[in-house]
Short mmCIF file of C-alpha atoms and ligand atoms in Angstrom, two decimals:
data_model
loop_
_atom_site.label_atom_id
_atom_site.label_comp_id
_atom_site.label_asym_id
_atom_site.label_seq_id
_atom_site.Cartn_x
_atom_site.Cartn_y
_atom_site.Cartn_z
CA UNK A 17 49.75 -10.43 -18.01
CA UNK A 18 47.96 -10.93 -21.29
CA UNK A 19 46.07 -8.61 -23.02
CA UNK A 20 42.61 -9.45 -24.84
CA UNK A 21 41.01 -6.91 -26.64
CA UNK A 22 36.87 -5.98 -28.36
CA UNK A 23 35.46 -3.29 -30.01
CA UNK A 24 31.64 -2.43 -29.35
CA UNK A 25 29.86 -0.81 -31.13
CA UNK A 26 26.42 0.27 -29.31
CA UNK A 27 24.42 2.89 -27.21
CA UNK A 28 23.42 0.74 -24.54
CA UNK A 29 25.61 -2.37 -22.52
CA UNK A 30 23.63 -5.18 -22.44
CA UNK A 31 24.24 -8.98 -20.73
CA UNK A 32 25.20 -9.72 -24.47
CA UNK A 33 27.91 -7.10 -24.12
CA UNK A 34 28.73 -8.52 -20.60
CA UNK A 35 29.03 -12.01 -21.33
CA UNK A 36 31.77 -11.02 -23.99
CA UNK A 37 33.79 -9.29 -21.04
CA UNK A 38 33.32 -11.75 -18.57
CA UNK A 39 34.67 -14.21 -21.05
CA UNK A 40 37.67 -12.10 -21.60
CA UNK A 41 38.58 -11.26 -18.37
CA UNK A 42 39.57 -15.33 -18.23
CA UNK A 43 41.92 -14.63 -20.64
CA UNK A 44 43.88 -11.16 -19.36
CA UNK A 45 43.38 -7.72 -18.87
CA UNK A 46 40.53 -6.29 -20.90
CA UNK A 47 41.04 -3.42 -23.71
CA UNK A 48 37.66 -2.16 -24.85
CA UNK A 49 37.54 0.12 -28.45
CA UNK A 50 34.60 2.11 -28.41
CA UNK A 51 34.05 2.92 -32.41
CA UNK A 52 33.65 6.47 -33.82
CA UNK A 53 30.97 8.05 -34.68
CA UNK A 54 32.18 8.41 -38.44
CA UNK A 55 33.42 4.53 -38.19
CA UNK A 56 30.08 3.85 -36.79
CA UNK A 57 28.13 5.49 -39.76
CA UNK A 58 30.23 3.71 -42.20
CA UNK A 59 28.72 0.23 -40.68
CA UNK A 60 25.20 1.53 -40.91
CA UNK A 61 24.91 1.99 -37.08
CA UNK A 62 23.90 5.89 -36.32
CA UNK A 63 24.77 6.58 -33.53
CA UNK A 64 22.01 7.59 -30.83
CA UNK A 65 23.95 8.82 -27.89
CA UNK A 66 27.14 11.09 -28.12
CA UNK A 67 30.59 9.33 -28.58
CA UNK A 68 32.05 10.83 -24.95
CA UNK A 69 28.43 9.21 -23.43
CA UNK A 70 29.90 6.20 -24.94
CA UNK A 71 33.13 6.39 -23.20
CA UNK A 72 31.67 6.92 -20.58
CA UNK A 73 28.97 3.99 -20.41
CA UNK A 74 31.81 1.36 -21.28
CA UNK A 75 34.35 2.83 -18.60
CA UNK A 76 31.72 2.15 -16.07
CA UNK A 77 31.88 -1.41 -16.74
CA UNK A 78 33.52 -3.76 -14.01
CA UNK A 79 37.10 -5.52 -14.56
CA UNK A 80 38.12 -3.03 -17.72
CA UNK A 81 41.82 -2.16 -17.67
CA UNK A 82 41.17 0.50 -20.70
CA UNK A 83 39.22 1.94 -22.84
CA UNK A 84 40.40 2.98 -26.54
CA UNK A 85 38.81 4.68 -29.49
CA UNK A 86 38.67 2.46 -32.86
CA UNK A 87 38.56 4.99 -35.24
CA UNK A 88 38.04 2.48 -38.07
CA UNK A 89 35.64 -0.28 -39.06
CA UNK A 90 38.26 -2.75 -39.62
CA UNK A 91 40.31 -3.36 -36.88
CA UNK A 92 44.02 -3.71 -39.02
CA UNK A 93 45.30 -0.08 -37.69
CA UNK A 94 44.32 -0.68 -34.14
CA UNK A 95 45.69 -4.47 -33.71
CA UNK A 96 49.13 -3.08 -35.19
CA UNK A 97 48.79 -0.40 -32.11
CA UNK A 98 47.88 -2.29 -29.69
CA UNK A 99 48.93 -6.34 -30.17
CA UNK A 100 46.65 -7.66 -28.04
CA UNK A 101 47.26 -11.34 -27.21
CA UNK A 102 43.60 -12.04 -27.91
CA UNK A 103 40.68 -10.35 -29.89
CA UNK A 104 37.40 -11.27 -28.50
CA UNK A 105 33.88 -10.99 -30.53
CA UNK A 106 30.48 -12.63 -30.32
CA UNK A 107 30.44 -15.32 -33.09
CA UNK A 108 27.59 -13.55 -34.87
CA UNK A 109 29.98 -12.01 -37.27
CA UNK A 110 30.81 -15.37 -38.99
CA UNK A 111 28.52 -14.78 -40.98
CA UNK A 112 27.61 -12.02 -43.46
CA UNK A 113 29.17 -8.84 -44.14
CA UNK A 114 30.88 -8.67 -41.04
CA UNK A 115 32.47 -12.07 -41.99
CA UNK A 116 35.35 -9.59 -43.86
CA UNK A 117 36.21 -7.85 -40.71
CA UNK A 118 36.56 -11.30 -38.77
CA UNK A 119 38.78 -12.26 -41.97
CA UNK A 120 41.16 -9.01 -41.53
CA UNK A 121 41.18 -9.58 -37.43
CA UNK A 122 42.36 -13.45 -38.33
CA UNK A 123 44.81 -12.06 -40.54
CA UNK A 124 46.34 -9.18 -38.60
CA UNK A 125 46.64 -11.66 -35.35
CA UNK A 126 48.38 -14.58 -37.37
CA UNK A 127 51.47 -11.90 -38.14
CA UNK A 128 52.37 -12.01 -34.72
CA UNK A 129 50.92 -14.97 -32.95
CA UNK A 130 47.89 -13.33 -31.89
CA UNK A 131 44.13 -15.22 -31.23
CA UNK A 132 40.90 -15.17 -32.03
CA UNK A 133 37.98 -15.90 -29.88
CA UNK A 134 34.61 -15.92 -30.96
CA UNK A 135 32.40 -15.80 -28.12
CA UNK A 136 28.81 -17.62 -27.98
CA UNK A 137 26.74 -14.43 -29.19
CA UNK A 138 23.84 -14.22 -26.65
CA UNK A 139 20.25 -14.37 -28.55
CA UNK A 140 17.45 -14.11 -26.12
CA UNK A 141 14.23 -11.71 -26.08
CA UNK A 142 15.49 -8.88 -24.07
CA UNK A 143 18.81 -8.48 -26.21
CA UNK A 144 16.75 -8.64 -29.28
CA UNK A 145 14.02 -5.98 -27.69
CA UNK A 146 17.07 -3.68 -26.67
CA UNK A 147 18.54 -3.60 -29.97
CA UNK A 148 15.39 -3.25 -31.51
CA UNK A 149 14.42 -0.08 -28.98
CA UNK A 150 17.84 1.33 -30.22
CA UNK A 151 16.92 1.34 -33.67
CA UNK A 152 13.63 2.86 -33.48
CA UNK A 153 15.28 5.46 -31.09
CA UNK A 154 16.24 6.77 -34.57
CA UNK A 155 13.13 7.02 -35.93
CA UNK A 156 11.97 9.70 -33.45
CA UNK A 157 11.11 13.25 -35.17
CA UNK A 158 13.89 14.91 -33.13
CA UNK A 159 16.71 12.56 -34.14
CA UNK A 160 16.21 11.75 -37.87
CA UNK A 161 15.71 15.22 -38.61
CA UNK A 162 19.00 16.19 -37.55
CA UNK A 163 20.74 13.53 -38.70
CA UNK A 164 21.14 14.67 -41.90
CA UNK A 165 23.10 17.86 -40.76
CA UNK A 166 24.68 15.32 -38.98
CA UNK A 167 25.43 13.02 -41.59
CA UNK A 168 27.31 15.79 -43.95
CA UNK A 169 29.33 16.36 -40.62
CA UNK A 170 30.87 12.87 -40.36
CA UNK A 171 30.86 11.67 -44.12
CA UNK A 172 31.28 14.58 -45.84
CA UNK A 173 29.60 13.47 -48.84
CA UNK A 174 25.74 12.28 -48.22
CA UNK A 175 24.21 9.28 -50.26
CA UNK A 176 20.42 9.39 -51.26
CA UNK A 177 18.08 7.56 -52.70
CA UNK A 178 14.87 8.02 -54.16
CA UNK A 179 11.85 5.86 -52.41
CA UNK A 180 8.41 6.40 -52.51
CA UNK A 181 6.88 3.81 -50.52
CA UNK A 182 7.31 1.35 -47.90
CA UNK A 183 9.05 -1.06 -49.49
CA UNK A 184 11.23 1.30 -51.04
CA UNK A 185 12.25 2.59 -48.16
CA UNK A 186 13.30 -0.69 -46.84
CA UNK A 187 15.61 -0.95 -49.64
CA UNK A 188 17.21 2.37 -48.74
CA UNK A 189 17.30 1.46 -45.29
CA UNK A 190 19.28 -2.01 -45.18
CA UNK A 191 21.17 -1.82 -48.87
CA UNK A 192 24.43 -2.80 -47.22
CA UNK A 193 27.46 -3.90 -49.25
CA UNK A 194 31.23 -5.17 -48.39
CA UNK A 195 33.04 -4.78 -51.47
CA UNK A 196 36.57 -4.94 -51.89
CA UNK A 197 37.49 -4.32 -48.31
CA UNK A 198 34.90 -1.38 -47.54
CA UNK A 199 31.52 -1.39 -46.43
CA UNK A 200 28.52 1.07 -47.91
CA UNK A 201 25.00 2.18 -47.42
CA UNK A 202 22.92 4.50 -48.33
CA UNK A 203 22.58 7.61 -45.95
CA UNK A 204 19.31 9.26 -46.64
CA UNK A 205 15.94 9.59 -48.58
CA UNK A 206 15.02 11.24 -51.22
CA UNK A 207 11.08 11.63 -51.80
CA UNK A 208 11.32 11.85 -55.43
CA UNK A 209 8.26 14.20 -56.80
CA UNK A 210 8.60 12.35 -60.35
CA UNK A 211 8.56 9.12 -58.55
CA UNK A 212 6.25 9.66 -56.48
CA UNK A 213 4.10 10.75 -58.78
CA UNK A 214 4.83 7.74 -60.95
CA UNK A 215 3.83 5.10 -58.71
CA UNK A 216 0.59 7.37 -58.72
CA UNK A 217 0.47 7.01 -62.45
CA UNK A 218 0.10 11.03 -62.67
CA UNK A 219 2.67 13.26 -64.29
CA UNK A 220 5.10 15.32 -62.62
CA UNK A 221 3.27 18.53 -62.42
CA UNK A 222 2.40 19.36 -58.67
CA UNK A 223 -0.60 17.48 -59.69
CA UNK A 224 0.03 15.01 -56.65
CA UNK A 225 -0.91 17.03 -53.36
CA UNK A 226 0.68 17.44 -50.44
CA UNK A 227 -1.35 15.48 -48.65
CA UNK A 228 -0.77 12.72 -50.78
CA UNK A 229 2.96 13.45 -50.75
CA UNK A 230 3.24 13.51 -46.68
CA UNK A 231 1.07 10.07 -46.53
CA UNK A 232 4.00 8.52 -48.89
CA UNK A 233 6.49 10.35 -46.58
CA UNK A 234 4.57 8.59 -43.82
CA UNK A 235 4.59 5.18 -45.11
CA UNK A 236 8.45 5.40 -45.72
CA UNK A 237 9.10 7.07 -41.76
CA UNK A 238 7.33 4.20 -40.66
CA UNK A 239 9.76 1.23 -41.45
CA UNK A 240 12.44 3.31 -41.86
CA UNK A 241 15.29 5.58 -39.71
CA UNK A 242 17.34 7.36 -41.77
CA UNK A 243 16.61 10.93 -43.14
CA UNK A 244 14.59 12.23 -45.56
CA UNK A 245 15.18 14.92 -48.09
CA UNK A 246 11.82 15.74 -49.68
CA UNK A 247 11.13 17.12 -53.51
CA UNK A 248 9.20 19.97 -52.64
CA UNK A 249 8.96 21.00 -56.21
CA UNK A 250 8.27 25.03 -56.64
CA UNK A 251 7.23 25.00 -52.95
CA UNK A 252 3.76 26.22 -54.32
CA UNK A 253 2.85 30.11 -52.97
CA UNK A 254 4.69 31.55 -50.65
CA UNK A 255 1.61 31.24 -48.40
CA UNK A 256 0.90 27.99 -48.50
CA UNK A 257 4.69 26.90 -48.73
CA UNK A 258 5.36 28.09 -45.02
CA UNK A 259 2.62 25.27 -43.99
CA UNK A 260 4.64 22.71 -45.36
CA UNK A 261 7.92 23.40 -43.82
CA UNK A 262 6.10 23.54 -40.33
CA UNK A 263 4.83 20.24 -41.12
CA UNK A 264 7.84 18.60 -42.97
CA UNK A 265 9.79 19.86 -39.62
CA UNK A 266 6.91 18.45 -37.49
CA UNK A 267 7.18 14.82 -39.40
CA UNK A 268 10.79 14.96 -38.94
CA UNK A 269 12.11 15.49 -42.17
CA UNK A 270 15.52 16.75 -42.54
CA UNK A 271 15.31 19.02 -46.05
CA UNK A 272 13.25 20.70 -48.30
CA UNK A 273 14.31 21.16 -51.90
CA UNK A 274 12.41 24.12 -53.44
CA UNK A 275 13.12 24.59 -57.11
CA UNK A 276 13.10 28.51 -58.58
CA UNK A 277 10.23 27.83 -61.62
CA UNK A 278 6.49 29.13 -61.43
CA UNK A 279 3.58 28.39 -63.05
CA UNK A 280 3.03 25.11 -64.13
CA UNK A 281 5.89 23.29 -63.20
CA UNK A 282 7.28 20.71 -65.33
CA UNK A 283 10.05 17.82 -65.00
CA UNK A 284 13.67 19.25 -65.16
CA UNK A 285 14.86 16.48 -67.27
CA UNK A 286 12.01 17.85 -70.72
CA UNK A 287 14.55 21.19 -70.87
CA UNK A 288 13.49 23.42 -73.35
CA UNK A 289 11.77 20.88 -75.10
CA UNK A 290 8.32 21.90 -72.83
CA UNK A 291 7.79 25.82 -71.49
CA UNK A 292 8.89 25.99 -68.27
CA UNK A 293 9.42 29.91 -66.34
CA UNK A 294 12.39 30.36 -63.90
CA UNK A 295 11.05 32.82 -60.56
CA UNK A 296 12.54 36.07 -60.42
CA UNK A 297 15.70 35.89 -57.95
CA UNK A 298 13.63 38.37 -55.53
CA UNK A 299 10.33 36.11 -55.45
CA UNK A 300 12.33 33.05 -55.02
CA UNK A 301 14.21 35.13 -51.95
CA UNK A 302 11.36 35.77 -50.79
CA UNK A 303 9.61 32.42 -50.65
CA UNK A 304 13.17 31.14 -48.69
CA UNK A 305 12.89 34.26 -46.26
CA UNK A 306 9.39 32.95 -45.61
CA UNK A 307 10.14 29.25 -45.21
CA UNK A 308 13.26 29.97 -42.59
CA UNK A 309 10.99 32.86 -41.02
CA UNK A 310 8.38 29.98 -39.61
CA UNK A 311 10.97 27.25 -39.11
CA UNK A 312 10.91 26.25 -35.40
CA UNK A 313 14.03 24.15 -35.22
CA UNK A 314 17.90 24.17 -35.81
CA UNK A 315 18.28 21.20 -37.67
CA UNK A 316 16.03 21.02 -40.50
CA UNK A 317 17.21 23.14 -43.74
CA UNK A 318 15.65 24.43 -46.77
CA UNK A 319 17.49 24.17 -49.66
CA UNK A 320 17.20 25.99 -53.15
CA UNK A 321 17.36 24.29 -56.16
CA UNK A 322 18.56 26.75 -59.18
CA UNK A 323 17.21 25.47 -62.92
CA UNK A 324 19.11 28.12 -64.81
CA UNK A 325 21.74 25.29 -66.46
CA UNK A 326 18.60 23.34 -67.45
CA UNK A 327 17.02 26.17 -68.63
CA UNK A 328 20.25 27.10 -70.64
CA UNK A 329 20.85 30.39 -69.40
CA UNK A 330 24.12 29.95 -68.23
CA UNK A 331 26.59 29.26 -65.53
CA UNK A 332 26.90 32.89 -64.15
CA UNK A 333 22.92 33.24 -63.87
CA UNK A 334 23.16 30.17 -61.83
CA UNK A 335 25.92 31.88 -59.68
CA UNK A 336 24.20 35.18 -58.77
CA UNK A 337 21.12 33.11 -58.02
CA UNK A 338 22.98 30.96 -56.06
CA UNK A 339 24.47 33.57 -53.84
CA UNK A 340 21.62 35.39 -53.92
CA UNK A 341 19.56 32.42 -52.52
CA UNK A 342 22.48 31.95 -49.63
CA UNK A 343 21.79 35.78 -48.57
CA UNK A 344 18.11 35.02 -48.08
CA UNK A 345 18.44 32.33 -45.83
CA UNK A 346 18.97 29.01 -47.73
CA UNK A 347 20.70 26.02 -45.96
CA UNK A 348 21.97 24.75 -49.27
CA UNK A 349 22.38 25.15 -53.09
CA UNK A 350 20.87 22.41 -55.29
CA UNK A 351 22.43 22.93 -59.25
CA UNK A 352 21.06 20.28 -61.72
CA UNK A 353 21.87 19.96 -65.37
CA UNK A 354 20.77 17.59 -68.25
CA UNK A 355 23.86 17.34 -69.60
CA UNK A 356 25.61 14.17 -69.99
CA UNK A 357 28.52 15.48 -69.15
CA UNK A 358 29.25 16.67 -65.50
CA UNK A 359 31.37 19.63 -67.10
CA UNK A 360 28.79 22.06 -66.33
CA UNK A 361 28.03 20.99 -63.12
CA UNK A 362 31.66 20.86 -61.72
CA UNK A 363 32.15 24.02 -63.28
CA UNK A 364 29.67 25.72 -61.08
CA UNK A 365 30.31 23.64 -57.96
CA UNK A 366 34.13 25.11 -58.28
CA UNK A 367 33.09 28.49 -58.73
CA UNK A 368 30.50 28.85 -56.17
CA UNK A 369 33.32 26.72 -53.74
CA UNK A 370 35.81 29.91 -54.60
CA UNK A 371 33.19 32.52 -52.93
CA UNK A 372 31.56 29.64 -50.24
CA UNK A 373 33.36 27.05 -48.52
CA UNK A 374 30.44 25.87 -46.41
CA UNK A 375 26.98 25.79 -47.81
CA UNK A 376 25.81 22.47 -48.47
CA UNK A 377 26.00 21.61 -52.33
CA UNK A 378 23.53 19.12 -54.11
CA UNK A 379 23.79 17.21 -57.58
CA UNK A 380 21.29 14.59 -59.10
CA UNK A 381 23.67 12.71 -61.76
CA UNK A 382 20.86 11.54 -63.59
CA UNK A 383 22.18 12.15 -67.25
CA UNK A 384 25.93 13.22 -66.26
CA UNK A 385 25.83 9.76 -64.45
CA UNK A 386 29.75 8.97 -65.42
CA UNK A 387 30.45 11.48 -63.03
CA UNK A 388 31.89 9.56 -59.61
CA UNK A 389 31.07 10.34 -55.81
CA UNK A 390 34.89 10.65 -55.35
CA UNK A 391 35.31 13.67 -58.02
CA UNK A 392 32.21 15.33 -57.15
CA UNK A 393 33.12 15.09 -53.62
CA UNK A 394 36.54 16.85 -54.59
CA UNK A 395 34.59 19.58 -56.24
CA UNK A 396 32.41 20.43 -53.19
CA UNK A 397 29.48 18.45 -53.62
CA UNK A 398 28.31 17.38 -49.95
CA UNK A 399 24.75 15.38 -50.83
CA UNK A 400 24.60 13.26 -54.71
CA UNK A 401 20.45 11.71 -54.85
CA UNK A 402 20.09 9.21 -57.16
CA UNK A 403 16.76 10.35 -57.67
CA UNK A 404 15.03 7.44 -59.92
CA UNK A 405 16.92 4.25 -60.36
CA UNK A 406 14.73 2.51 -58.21
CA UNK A 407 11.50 3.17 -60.28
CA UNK A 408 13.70 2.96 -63.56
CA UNK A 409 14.46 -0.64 -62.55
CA UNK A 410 11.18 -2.11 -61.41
CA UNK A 411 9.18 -0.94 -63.99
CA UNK A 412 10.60 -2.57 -67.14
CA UNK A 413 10.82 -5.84 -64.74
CA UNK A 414 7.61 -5.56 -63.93
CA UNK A 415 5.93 -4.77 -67.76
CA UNK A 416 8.64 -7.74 -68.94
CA UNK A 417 6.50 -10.35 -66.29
CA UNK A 418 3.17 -9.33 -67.10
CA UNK A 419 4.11 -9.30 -70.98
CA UNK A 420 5.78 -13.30 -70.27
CA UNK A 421 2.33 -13.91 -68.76
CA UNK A 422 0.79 -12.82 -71.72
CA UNK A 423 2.29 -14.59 -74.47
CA UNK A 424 2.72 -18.18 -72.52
CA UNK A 425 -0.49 -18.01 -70.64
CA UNK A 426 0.88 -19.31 -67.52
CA UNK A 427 3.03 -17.76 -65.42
CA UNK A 428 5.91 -20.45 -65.00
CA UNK A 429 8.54 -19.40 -67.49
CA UNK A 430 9.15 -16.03 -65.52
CA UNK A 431 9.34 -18.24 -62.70
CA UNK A 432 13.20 -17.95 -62.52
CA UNK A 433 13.49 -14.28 -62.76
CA UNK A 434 11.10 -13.87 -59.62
CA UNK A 435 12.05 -13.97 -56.05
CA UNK A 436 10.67 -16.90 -54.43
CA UNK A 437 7.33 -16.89 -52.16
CA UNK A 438 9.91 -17.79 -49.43
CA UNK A 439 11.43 -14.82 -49.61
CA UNK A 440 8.58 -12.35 -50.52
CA UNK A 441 6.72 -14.22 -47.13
CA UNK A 442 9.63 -13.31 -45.24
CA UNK A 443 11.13 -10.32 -46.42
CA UNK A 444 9.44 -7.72 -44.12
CA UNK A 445 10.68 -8.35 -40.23
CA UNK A 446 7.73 -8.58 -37.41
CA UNK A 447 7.65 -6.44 -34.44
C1 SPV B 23 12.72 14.41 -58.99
O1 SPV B 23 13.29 13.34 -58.72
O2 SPV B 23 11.50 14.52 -58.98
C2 SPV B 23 13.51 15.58 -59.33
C3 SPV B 23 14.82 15.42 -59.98
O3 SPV B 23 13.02 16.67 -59.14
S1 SPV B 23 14.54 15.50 -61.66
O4 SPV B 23 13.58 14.49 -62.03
O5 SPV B 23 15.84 15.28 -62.32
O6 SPV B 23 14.04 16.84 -61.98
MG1 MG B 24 10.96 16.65 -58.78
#
């Protein structure tokens, strides 16, 4: 008997999913790979419903002989295992991204004789309604707050980026790459309080209020799924800060990064250069004891951001903060530097890593941005937010247009360097 195998990659079976097996079942005896969870957050697909619920759902399915794990996006590893006489797929990934995991199941077969079928992908209205419902699924409060936790779980090292609107967020949301044989996305938010006061035109002094900051956070959690860690600046007084973790939780946000200054808080990135006053470590405790003292659920985390490096008082201030911050309740360490060098930074990250092995650590490579994922990764660092290269890129694109307009009084020679009114007309999906 032959053997025909497919990999899905889904919380719910569907007729598409059916048709595929049906198909097979002409051919031999039908292996199904159920993906990961970590393989499955590598190809941008979080998953909604437990990996052994998974198992489950596709072992329930008629006319399977067995059911497999694919621990990897690519399918090289498990083809070697299992040489299948057939691999079977819906014909949907001929084209982008997944195209390079069609190419490595072609080549992988042709070693040994081995065939591909691409089955007819089935595109009707309640497919495209169930994979939409899956998606949004995501977007509940309960489930993109703890998918951040989650996230630092399966990849180990967490990917933000800054947005501050809608549009933003879309970017953050379906970035997807394949480059040189691996596929990457971004895995969370980062609501940026310079950028969002930017796109406000105000400076970055807690002049933007909250209210103003939740209805940004709003307009991203509306087109978006994946999780948000919000700039929560000095976290204001104590007394007022415990009303915005209750309703950060509430939104579904998955972090809070309070940073230990007072007074009139300025951007990180002025130094010295401006007068900026670090907390004392026991008001700072005592606005995290606070915070985690109202928190109603499990998942969401408040996380304190030490300015002693930027403030140049040196690495070992930043340590006894640090573990002083982890004794009063915080879910994470945020240490940020202007240098451009990462020495500082690493430094820190290995000597708090000698004392504490599990508390999540946080960088922003803004100026020290030689620094790679990999070797911050290998010095502890579990979440790196790129926390303005979105804004730092549209605006000089944007002042360049308007200055084009300008000097030829018409706007076709900037013409070229625009996306086309195709693509801004189609570029946001309808329900
Ligand atoms: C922000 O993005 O607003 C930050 C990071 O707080 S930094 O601008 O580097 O201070
Ligand atoms: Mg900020």
């Amino acid at each position: 008997m032959k053997t025909i195998y497919t990999c899905f990659c889904t919380d719910v079976i569907h007729e598409g999913h059916l048709n595929i097996i049906n198909l097979a079942k002409q051919y031999g005896e039908v292996i199904v790979g159920v993906l990961s969870d970590e393989a499955m957050v590598r190809y941008n697909r979080f998953p909604a419903v437990s990996f052994e619920d998974r198992v489950k759902m596709v072992e329930q399915i008629e006319g399977i002989s067995k059911v497999v794990i694919q621990d990897k996006v690519f399918y090289d590893d498990i083809i070697r295992t299992l040489r299948p006489d057939y691999v079977i797929h819906g014909d949907n990934w001929k084209e982008g991204p997944m195209r390079a995991i069609r190419e490595n199941v072609k080549e992988e077969l042709a070693k040994y004789g081995g065939e591909l079928i691409d089955a007819p992908y089935t595109y009707n209205e309640t497919v495209r309604r169930i994979d939409l419902k899956m998606r949004e699924k995501l977007a509940m409060p309960e489930v993109r707050r703890h998918r951040l936790k989650k996230m630092i779980k399966l990849r180990g090292l967490v990917k933000a980026l800054e947005v501050h609107s809608g549009l933003t967020g879309l970017i953050a949301e379906k970035t997807f790459v394949e480059h040189n044989g691996e596929f990457d996305q971004f895995d969370a938010m980062w609501i940026s309080s310079l950028c969002d006061s930017t796109a406000k035109g105000k400076p970055d002094i807690e002049l933007v209020d909250m209210t103003s900051r939740f209805r940004t956070i709003d307009d991203v959690m509306e087109v978006t799924t994946k999780p948000i860690i919000f700039d929560g600046d000095t976290g204001g007084l104590t007394e007022h800060f415990v009303y915005t973790v209750r309703s950060l939780e509430r939104m579904g946000v998955s972090a809070v990064i309070i940073e230990d200054k007072k007074g009139l808080k300025k951007n990180s990135l002025f130094g010295t250069e401006v007068e900026q006053t670090q907390d004392s470590i026991e008001n700072f405790c005592s606005k995290i004891k606070a915070g985690k003292k109202v928190q109603l659920t499990e998942s969401f985390m408040i996380i304190a951001r030490i300015e002693s490096l930027i403030l140049e008082k040196g690495i070992d201030d930043a340590l006894e903060r640090a573990f002083a911050y982890v004794e009063a309740g915080a879910d994470g360490i945020m240490i940020h530097s202007r240098k451009k060098e990462p020495d500082e930074i690493l430094e820190f990250c290995d000597k708090f890593r000698e004392k504490n092995k599990t508390s999540p650590l946080v960088v922003v490579p803004t100026t020290f941005n030689s620094v790679t994922e990999k070797e911050l990764h290998d010095h502890g660092v579990n979440i790196v937010i790129y926390a303005n290269q979105l804004t730092r890129s549209a605006f000089p694109a944007m002042v360049n247009t308007a200055k084009q307009i300008l000097i030829n009084h018409r706007a076709k020679e900037v013409d070229d360097s625009l996306m086309s009114i195709k693509e801004i007309l189609t570029l946001i999906d309808e329900l």
